[in-house]
mmCIF file of C-alpha atoms in Angstrom:
data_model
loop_
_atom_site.group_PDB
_atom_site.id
_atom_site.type_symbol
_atom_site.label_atom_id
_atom_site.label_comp_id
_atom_site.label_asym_id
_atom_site.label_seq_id
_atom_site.Cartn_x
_atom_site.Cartn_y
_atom_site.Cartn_z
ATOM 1 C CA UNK A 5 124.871 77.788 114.251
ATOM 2 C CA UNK A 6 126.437 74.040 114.966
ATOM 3 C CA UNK A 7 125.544 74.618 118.273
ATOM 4 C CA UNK A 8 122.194 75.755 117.762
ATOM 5 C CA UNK A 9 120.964 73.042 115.366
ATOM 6 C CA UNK A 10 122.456 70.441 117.859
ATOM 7 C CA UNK A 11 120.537 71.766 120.458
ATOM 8 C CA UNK A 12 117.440 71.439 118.279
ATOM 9 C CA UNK A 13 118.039 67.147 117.514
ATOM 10 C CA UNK A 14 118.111 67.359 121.367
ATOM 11 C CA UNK A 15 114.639 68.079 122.021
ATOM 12 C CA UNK A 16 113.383 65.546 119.222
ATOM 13 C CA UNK A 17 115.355 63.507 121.719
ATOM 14 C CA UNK A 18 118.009 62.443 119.392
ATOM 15 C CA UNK A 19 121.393 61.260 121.290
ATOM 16 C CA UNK A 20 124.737 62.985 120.125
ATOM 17 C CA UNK A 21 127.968 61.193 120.857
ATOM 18 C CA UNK A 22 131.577 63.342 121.157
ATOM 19 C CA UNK A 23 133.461 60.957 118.717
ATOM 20 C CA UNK A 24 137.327 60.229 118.835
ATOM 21 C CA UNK A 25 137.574 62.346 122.163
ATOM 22 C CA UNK A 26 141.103 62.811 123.468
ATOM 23 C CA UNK A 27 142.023 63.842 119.588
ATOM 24 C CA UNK A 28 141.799 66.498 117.182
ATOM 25 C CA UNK A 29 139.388 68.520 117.567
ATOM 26 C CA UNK A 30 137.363 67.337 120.403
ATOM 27 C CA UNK A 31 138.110 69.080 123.720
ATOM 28 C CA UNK A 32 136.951 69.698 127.398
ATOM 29 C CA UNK A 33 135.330 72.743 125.861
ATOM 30 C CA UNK A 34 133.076 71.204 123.415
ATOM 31 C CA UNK A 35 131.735 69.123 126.838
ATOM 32 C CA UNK A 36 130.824 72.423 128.555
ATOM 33 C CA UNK A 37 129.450 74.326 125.327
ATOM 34 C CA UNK A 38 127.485 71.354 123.531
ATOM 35 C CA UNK A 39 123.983 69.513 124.247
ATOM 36 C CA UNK A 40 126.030 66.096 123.825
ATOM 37 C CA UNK A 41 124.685 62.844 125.977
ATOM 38 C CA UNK A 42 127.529 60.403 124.955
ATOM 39 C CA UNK A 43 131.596 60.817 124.827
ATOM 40 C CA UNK A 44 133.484 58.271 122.850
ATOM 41 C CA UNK A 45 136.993 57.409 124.296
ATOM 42 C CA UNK A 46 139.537 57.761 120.844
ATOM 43 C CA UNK A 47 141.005 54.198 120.356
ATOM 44 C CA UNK A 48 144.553 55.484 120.377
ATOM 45 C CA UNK A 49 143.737 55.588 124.786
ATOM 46 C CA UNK A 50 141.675 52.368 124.839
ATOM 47 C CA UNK A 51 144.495 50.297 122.732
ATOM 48 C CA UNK A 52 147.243 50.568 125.894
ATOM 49 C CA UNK A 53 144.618 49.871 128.365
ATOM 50 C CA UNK A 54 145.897 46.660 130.207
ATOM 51 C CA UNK A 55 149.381 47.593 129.139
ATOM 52 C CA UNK A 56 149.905 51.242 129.688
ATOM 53 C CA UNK A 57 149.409 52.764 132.911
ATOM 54 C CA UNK A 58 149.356 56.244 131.532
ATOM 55 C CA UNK A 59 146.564 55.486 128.750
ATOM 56 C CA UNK A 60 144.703 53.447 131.667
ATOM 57 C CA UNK A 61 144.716 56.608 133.927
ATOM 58 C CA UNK A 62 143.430 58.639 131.211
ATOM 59 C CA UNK A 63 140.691 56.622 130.203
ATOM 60 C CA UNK A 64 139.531 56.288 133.874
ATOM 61 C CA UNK A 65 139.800 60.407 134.158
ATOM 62 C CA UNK A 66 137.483 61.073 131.067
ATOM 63 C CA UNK A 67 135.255 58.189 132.237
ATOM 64 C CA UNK A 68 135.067 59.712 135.952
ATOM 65 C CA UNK A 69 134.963 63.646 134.501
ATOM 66 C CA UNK A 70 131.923 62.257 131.678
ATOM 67 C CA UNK A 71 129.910 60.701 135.144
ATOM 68 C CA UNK A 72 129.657 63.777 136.911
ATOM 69 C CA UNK A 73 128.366 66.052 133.992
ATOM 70 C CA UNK A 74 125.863 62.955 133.663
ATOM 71 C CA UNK A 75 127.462 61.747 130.459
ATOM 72 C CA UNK A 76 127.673 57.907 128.826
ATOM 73 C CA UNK A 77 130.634 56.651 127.769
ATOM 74 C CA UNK A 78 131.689 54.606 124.274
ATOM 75 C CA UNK A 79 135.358 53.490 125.054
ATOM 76 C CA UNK A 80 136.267 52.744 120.746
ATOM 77 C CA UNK A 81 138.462 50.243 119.570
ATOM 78 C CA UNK A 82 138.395 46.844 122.168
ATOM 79 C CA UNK A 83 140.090 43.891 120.839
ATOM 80 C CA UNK A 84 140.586 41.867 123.533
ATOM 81 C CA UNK A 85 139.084 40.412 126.499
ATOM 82 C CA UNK A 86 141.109 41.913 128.828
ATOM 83 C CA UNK A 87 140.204 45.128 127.713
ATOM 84 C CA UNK A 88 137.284 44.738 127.981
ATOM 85 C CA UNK A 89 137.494 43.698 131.808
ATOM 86 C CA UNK A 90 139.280 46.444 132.511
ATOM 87 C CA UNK A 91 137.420 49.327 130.714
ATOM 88 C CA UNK A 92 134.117 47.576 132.802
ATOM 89 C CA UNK A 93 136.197 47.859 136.057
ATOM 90 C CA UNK A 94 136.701 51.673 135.006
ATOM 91 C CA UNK A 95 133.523 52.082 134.823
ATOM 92 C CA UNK A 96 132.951 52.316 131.064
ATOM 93 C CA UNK A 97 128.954 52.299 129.471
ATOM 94 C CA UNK A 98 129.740 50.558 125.912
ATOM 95 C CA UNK A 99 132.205 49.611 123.963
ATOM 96 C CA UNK A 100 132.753 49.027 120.579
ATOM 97 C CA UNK A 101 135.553 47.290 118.515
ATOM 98 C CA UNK A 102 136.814 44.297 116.679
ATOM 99 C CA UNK A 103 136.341 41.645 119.182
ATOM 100 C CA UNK A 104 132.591 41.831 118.117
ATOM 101 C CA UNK A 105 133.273 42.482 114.725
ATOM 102 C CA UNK A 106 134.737 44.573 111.825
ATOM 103 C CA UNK A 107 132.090 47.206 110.199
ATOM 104 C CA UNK A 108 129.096 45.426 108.578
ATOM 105 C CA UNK A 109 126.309 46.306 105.895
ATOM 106 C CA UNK A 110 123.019 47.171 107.102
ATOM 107 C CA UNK A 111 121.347 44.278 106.502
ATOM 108 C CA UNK A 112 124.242 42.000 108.061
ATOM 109 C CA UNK A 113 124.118 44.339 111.043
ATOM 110 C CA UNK A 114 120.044 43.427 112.381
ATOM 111 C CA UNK A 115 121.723 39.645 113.016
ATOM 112 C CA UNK A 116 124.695 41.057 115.070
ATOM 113 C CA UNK A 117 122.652 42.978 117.365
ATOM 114 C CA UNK A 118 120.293 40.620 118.230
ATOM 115 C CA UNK A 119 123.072 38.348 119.824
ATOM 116 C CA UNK A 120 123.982 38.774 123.342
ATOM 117 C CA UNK A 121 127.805 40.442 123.102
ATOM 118 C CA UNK A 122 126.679 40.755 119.285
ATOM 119 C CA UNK A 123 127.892 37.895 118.985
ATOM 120 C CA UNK A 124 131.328 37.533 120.740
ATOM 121 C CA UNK A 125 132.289 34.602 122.505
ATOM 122 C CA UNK A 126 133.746 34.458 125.749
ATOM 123 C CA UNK A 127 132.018 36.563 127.655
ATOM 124 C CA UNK A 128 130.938 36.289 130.502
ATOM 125 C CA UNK A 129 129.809 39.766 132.064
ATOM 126 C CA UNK A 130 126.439 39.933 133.665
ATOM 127 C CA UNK A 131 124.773 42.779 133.701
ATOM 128 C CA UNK A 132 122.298 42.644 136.947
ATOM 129 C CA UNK A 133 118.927 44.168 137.399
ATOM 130 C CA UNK A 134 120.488 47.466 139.416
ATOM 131 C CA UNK A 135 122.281 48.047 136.160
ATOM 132 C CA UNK A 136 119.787 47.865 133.688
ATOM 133 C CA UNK A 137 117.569 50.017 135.372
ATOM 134 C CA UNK A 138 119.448 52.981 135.346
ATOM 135 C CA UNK A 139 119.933 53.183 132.012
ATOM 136 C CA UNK A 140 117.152 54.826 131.238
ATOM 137 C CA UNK A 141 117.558 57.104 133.934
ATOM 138 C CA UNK A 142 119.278 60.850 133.666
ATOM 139 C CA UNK A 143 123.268 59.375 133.523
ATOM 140 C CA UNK A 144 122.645 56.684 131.320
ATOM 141 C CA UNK A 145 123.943 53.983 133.832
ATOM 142 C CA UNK A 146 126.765 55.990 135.360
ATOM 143 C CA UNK A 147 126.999 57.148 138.868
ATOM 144 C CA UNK A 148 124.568 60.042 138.487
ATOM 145 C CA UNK A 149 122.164 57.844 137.669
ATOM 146 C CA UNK A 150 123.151 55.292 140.187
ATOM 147 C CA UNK A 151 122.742 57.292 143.002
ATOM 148 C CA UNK A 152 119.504 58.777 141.668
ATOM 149 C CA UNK A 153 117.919 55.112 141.801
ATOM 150 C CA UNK A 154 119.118 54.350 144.802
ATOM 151 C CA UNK A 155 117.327 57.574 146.003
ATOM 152 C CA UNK A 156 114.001 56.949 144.212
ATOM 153 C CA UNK A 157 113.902 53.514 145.545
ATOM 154 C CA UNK A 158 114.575 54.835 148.667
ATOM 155 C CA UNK A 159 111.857 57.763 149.814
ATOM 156 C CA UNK A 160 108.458 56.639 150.734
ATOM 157 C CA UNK A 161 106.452 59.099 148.277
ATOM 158 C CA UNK A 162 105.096 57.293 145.096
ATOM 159 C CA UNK A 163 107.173 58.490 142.560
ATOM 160 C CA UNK A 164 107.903 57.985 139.043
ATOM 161 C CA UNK A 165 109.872 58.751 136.020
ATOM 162 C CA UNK A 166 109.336 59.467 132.336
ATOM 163 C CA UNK A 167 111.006 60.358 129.159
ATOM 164 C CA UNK A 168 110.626 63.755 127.613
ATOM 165 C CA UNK A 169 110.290 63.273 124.108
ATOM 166 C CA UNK A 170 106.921 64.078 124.038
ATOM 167 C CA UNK A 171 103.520 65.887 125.233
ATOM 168 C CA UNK A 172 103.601 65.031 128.610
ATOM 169 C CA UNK A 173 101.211 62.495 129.058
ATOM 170 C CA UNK A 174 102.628 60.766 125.808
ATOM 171 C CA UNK A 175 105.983 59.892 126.947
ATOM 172 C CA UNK A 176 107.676 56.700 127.870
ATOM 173 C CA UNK A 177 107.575 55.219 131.449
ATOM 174 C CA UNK A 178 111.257 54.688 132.671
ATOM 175 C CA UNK A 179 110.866 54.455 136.228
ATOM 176 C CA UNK A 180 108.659 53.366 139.137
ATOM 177 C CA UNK A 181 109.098 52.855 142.884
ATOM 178 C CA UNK A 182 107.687 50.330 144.984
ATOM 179 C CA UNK A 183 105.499 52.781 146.711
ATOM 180 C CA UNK A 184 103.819 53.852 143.611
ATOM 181 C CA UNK A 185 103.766 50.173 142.562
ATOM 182 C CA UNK A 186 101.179 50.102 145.556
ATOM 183 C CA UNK A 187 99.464 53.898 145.119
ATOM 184 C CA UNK A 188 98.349 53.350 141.741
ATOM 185 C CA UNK A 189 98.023 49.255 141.363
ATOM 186 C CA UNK A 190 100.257 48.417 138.932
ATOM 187 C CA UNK A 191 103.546 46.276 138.851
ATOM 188 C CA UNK A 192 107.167 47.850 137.524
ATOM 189 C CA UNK A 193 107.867 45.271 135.064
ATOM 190 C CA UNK A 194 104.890 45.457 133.346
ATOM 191 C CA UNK A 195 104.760 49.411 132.914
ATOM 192 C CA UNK A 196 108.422 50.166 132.289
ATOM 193 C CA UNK A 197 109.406 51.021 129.214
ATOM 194 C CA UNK A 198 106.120 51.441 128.009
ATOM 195 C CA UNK A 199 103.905 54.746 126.803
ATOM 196 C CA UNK A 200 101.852 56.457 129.637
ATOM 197 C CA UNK A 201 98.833 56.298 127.547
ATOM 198 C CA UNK A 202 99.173 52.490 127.015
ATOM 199 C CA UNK A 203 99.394 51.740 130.589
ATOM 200 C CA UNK A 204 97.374 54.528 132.356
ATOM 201 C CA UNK A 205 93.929 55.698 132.246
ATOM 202 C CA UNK A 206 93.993 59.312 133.469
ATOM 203 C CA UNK A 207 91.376 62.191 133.428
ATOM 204 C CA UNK A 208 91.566 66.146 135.161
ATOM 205 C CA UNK A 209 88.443 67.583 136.759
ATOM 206 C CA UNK A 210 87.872 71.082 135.477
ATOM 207 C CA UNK A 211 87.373 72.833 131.940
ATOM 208 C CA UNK A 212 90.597 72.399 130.738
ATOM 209 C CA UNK A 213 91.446 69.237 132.002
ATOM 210 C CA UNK A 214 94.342 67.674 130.762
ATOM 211 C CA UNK A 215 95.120 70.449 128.681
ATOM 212 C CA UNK A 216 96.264 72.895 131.868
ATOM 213 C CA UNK A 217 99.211 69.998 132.464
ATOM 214 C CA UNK A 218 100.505 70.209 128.999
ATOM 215 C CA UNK A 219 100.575 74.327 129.089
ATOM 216 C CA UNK A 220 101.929 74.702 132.704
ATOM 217 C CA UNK A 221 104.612 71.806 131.922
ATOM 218 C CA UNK A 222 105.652 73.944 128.905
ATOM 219 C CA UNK A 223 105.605 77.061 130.235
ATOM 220 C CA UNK A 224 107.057 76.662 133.547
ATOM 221 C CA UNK A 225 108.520 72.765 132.929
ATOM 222 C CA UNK A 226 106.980 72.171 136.465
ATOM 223 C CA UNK A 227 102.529 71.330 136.499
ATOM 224 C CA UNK A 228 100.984 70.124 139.462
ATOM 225 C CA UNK A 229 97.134 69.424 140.353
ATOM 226 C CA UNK A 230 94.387 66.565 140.591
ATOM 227 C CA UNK A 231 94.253 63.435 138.490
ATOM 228 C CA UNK A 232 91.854 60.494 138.655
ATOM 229 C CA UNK A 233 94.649 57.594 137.782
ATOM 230 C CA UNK A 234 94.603 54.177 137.515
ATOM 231 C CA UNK A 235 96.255 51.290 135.284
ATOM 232 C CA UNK A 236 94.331 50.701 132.408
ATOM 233 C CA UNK A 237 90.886 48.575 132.939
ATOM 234 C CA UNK A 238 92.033 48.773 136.395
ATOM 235 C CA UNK A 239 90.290 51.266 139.059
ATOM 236 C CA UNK A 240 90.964 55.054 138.816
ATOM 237 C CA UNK A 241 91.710 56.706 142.476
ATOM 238 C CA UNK A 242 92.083 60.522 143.017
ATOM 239 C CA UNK A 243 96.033 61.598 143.549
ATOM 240 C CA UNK A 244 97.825 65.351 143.922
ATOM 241 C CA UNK A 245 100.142 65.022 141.187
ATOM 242 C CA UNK A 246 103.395 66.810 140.570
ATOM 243 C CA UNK A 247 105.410 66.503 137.430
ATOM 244 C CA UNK A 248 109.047 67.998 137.173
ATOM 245 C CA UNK A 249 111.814 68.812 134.694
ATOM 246 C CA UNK A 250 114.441 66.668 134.695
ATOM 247 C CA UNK A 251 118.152 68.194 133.193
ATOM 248 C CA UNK A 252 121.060 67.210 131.839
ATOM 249 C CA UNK A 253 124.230 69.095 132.746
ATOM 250 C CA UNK A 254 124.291 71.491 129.446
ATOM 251 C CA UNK A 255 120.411 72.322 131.047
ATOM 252 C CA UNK A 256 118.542 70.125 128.554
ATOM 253 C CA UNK A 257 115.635 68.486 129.598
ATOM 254 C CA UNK A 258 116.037 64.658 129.664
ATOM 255 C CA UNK A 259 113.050 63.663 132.048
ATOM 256 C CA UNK A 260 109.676 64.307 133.918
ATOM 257 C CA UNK A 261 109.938 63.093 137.685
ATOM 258 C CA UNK A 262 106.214 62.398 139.066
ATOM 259 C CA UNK A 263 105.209 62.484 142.581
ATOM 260 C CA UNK A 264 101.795 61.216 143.372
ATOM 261 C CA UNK A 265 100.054 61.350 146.999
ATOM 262 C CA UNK A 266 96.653 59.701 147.115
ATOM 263 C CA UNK A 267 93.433 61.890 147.834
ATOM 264 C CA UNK A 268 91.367 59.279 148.515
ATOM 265 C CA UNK A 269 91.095 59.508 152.275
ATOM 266 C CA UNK A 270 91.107 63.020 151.883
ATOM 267 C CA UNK A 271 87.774 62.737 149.154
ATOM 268 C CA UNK A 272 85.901 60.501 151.727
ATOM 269 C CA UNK A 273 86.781 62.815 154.572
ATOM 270 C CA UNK A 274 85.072 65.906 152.506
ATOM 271 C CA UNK A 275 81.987 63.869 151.162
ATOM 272 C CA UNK A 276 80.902 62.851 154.549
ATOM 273 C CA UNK A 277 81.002 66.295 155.448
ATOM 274 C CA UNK A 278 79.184 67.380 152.869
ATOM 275 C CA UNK A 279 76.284 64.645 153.841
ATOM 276 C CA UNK A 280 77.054 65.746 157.397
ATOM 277 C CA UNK A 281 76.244 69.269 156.645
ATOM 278 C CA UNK A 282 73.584 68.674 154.125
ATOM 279 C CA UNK A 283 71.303 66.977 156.933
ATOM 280 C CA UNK A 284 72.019 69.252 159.556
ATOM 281 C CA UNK A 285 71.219 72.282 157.406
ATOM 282 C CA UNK A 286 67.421 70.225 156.359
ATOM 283 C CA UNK A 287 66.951 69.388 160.344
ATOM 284 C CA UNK A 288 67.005 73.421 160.517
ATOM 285 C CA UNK A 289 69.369 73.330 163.707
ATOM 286 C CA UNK A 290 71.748 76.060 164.197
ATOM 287 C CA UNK A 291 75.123 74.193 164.759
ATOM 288 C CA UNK A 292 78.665 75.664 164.467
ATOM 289 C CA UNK A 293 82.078 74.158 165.193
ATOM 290 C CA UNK A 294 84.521 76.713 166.389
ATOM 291 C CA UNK A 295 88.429 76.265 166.261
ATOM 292 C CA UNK A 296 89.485 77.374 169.586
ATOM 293 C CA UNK A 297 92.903 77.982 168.175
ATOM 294 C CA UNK A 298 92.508 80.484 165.699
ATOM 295 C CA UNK A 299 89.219 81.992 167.415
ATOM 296 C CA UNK A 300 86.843 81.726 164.470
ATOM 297 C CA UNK A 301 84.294 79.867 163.405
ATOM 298 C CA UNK A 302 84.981 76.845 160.800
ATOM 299 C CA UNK A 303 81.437 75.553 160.067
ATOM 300 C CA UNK A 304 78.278 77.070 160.627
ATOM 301 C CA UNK A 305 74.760 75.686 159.358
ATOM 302 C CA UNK A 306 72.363 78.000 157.277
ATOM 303 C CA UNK A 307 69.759 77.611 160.107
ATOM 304 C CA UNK A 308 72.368 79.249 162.294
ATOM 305 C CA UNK A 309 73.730 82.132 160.374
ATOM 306 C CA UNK A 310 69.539 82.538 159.892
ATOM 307 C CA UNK A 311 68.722 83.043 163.182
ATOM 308 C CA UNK A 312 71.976 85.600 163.875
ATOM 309 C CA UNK A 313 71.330 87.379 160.849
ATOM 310 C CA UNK A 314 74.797 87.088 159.478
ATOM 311 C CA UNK A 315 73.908 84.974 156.096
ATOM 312 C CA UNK A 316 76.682 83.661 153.980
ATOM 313 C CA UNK A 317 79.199 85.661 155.811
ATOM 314 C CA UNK A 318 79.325 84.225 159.762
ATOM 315 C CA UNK A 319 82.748 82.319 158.814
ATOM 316 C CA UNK A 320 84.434 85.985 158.054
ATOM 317 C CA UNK A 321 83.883 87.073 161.377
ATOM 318 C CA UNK A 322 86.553 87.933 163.726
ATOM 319 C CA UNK A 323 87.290 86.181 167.160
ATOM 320 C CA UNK A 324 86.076 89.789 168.768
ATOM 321 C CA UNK A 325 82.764 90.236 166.978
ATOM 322 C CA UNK A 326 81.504 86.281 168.033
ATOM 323 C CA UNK A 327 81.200 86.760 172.028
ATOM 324 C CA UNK A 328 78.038 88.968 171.087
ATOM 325 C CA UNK A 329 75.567 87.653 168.193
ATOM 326 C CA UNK A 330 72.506 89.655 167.530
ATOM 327 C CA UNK A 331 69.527 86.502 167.592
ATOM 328 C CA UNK A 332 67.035 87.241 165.360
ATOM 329 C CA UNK A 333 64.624 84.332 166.592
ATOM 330 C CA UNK A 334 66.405 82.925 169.936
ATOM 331 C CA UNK A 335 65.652 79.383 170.662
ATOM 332 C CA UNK A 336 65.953 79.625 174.811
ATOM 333 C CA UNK A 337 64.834 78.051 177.779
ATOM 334 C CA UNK A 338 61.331 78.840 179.785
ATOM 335 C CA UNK A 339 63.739 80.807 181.879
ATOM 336 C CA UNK A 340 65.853 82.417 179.408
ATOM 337 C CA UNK A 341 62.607 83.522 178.226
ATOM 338 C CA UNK A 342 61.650 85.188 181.231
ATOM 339 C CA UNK A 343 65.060 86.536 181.980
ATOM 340 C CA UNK A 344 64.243 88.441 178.231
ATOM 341 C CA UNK A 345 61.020 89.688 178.727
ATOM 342 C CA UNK A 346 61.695 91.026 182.080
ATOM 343 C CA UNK A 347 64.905 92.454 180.372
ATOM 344 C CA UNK A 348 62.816 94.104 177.384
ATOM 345 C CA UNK A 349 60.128 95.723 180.079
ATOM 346 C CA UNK A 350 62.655 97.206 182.026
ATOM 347 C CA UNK A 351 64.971 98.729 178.834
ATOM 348 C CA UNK A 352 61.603 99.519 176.110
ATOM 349 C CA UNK A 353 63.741 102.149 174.482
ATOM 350 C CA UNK A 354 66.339 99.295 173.200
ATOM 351 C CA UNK A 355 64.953 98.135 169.396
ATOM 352 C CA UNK A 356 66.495 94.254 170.117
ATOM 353 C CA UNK A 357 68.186 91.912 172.550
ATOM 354 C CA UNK A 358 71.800 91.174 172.408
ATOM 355 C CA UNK A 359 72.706 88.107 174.337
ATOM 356 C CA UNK A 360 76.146 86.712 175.030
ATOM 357 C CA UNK A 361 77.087 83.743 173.264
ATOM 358 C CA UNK A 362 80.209 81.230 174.940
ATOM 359 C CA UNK A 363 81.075 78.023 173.240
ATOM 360 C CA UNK A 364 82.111 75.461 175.535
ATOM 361 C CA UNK A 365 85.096 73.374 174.788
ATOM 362 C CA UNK A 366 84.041 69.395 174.985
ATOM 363 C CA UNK A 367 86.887 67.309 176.538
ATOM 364 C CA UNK A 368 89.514 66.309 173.607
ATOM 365 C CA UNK A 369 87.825 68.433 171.345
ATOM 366 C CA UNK A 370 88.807 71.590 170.311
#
C-alpha cells in the first residue's frame, strides 16, 4: 500500500528522498522496490568523512551505487569545510548541516535560501554552467545525467527535453541543443526552464490536432507526427516531431525527449509539384515520369491516363502491363499515321490498335 501511494506522489511529480540511509530501516532493497529520486547519506557516515577512511569509502560507494540507478544524493549532517570539499570531490548533489545553519521556522527559512551557500561563509565552490544544466535532466546532476548532456549536445538532430508533470504540451522546457536553437529560432537561455506554451506557438493539421499527441503520448508514452512550430510571435515552420518517454530506474517517467527535423524543404518540394502538375494536367499533354528502377510509373497527367484509357489507376500498373498501352486517341506523326491505317486495312477484323510504348532514359535522369 506504502508502495503504491508513493508511486502515485510520483506522477504529480513530487520528489521522495530515502532519509537517514545506511541506518535502520533503510536498505539496498527499499532502492530497488521504491519510486524514490533522492537518497540521503545518514550523518553518522558523513561525520568521519575527512577523518575516517572507512566512513569516506562508504559514502563514496552509496554516492557511486545512487548515480547509476540515476539517483541524487543529500549527504546529512556537514559541519565543516572540509567536509564539505570532500563530499563535492565524491561526487555528492547537496548537502545539508550545521555549517549553514541549525533548523529554522518557516518564516526565518525564505531569508536563508535566498543567500548563496544559505548563507555560509567561506565558500568558495563554483558551480559552472555544465553543472547546472544537468540538473534538470534525468540524474539530477550525477553522471547519468552528465553523460546524457554531453550526448544531446553532441548529435546533430534538433532535440529537446521536457518535464513530465503535465499534458504534454504543458510541461516545462529543461533542455535544448544548439541545433534546435537554430531549427526552431529560439535561444536556450531564454526558453529553459520555462512552460512550452509560454514559449512556443504550435498547431497539428488534421481533425484532431493536438489532441492525437496527448492520447498517443498516454497510451503508448511515445507520439510522433507534423507540427507547425515556432517561438512565440516568431514564425511557425513545418517539423516531423517525435516525443519520447523518459524513465527513471524504478521505470517512472521523469521526461519527454523531442526530436524535431524540419519539413520545410520537403513542403516546397511537394507544392511545386503540385503547381507543376496542375499546369501540365490544364495544357492537356499526356506526360509521365517513369522510375526506371522499380519499373513503374510515378506520375502520370490526367490527359495521359485519358488517352490510354486507364483513369485514376495508370500508377497501379505493373512494369509488364506498360510496354503495351491501348491509345484511345493516339497523338502520332504523319507517318505513324500511315503506318496505322495501312495496319488497320490489312488486319479489319482487329476492333483497335495496340502500339508499343518505350520510354527513353534522358542522360542523368532516371
Amino acid at each position: 500500500r506504502g508502495s503504491a501511494i508513493l508511486r502515485e506522489l510520483r506522477r504529480l511529480g513530487i520528489e521522495i528522498a530515502l532519509d537517514d540511509f545506511g541506518t535502520g530501516y533503510s536498505s539496498l532493497t527499499y532502492l530497488r522496490r521504491l519510486p524514490i529520486t533522492w537518497v540521503k547519506i545518514d550523518r553518522s557516515f558523513v561525520s568521519g568523512v575527512g577523518s575516517s577512511l572507512a566512513d569516506a569509502a562508504i559514502v563514496e560507494a552509496v554516492i557511486d551505487l545512487s548515480h547509476a540507478l540515476g539517483l541524487a544524493v543529500v549527504a546529512e549532517g556537514v559541519e565543516n569545510m572540509e567536509q564539505l570539499a570532500e563530499l563535492r570531490e565524491l561526487g555528492a548533489d547537496r548537502v545539508q548541516g550545521y555549517l549553514f545553519s541549525a533548523p529554522v521556522l518557516p518564516s526565518v527559512l525564505e531569508g536563508f535560501i535566498s543567500k548563496p551557500w544559505a548563507g555560509a561563509t567561506g565558500i568558495v565552490l563554483p558551480r559552472t554552467e555544465h553543472d547546472l544544466r544537468t540538473e534538470s535532466l534525468p540524474g539530477h546532476g550525477g553522471p547519468r545525467a552528465r553523460l546524457l548532456l554531453s550526448a544531446l549536445d553532441a548529435v546533430s538532430d534538433a532535440v529537446a527535453v521536457f518535464d513530465a508533470k503535465a499534458p504534454l504540451f504543458e510541461n516545462r522546457v529543461v533542455y535544448v541543443n544548439s541545433a534546435a536553437e537554430d531549427l526552431l529560432s529560439i535561444d536556450a537561455e531564454d526558453v529553459e526552464g520555462e512552460l512550452f506554451t509560454d514559449t512556443f506557438q504550435v498547431e497539428a493539421p488534421g481533425e484532431f490536432g493536438l489532441t492525437k499527441f496527448e492520447n498517443a503520448a498516454r497510451s503508448s508514452l511515445v507520439a510522433r507526427g507534423e507540427l507547425s512550430l515556432g517561438p512565440k510571435g516568431g514564425t511557425m515552420r513545418p517539423v516531423d516531431v517525435t516525443f519520447t518517454a523518459l524513465s527513471d530506474s524504478t521505470g517512472m517517467q521523469t521526461n519527454w525527449l523531442a526530436t524535431f527535423r524540419d519539413l520545410s524543404e520537403k513542403k516546397a518540394l511537394a507544392a511545386d509539384r503540385g503547381r507543376l502538375a496542375h499546369a501540365i494536367d490544364r495544357s492537356g499533354t499526356g506526360v509521365a515520369l517513369y522510375d526506371a528502377l522499380t519499373g513503374r510509373i510515378s506520375y502520370a497527367s490526367e490527359s495521359l491516363e485519358t488517352m490510354v484509357g486507364r483513369e485514376g489507376n495508370l500508377l497501379e500498373m505493373k512494369p509488364d502491363q506498360l510496354h503495351r498501352l491501348h491509345l484511345k486517341s493516339p497523338i502520332l506523326t504523319i507517318q505513324e499515321m500511315n503506318a496505322v491505317k495501312h495496319f488497320k486495312q490489312s488486319h479489319p477484323e482487329w476492333p483497335s490498335v495496340t502500339i508499343d510504348m518505350t520510354f527513353p532514359k534522358a542522360e542523368g535522369l532516371p
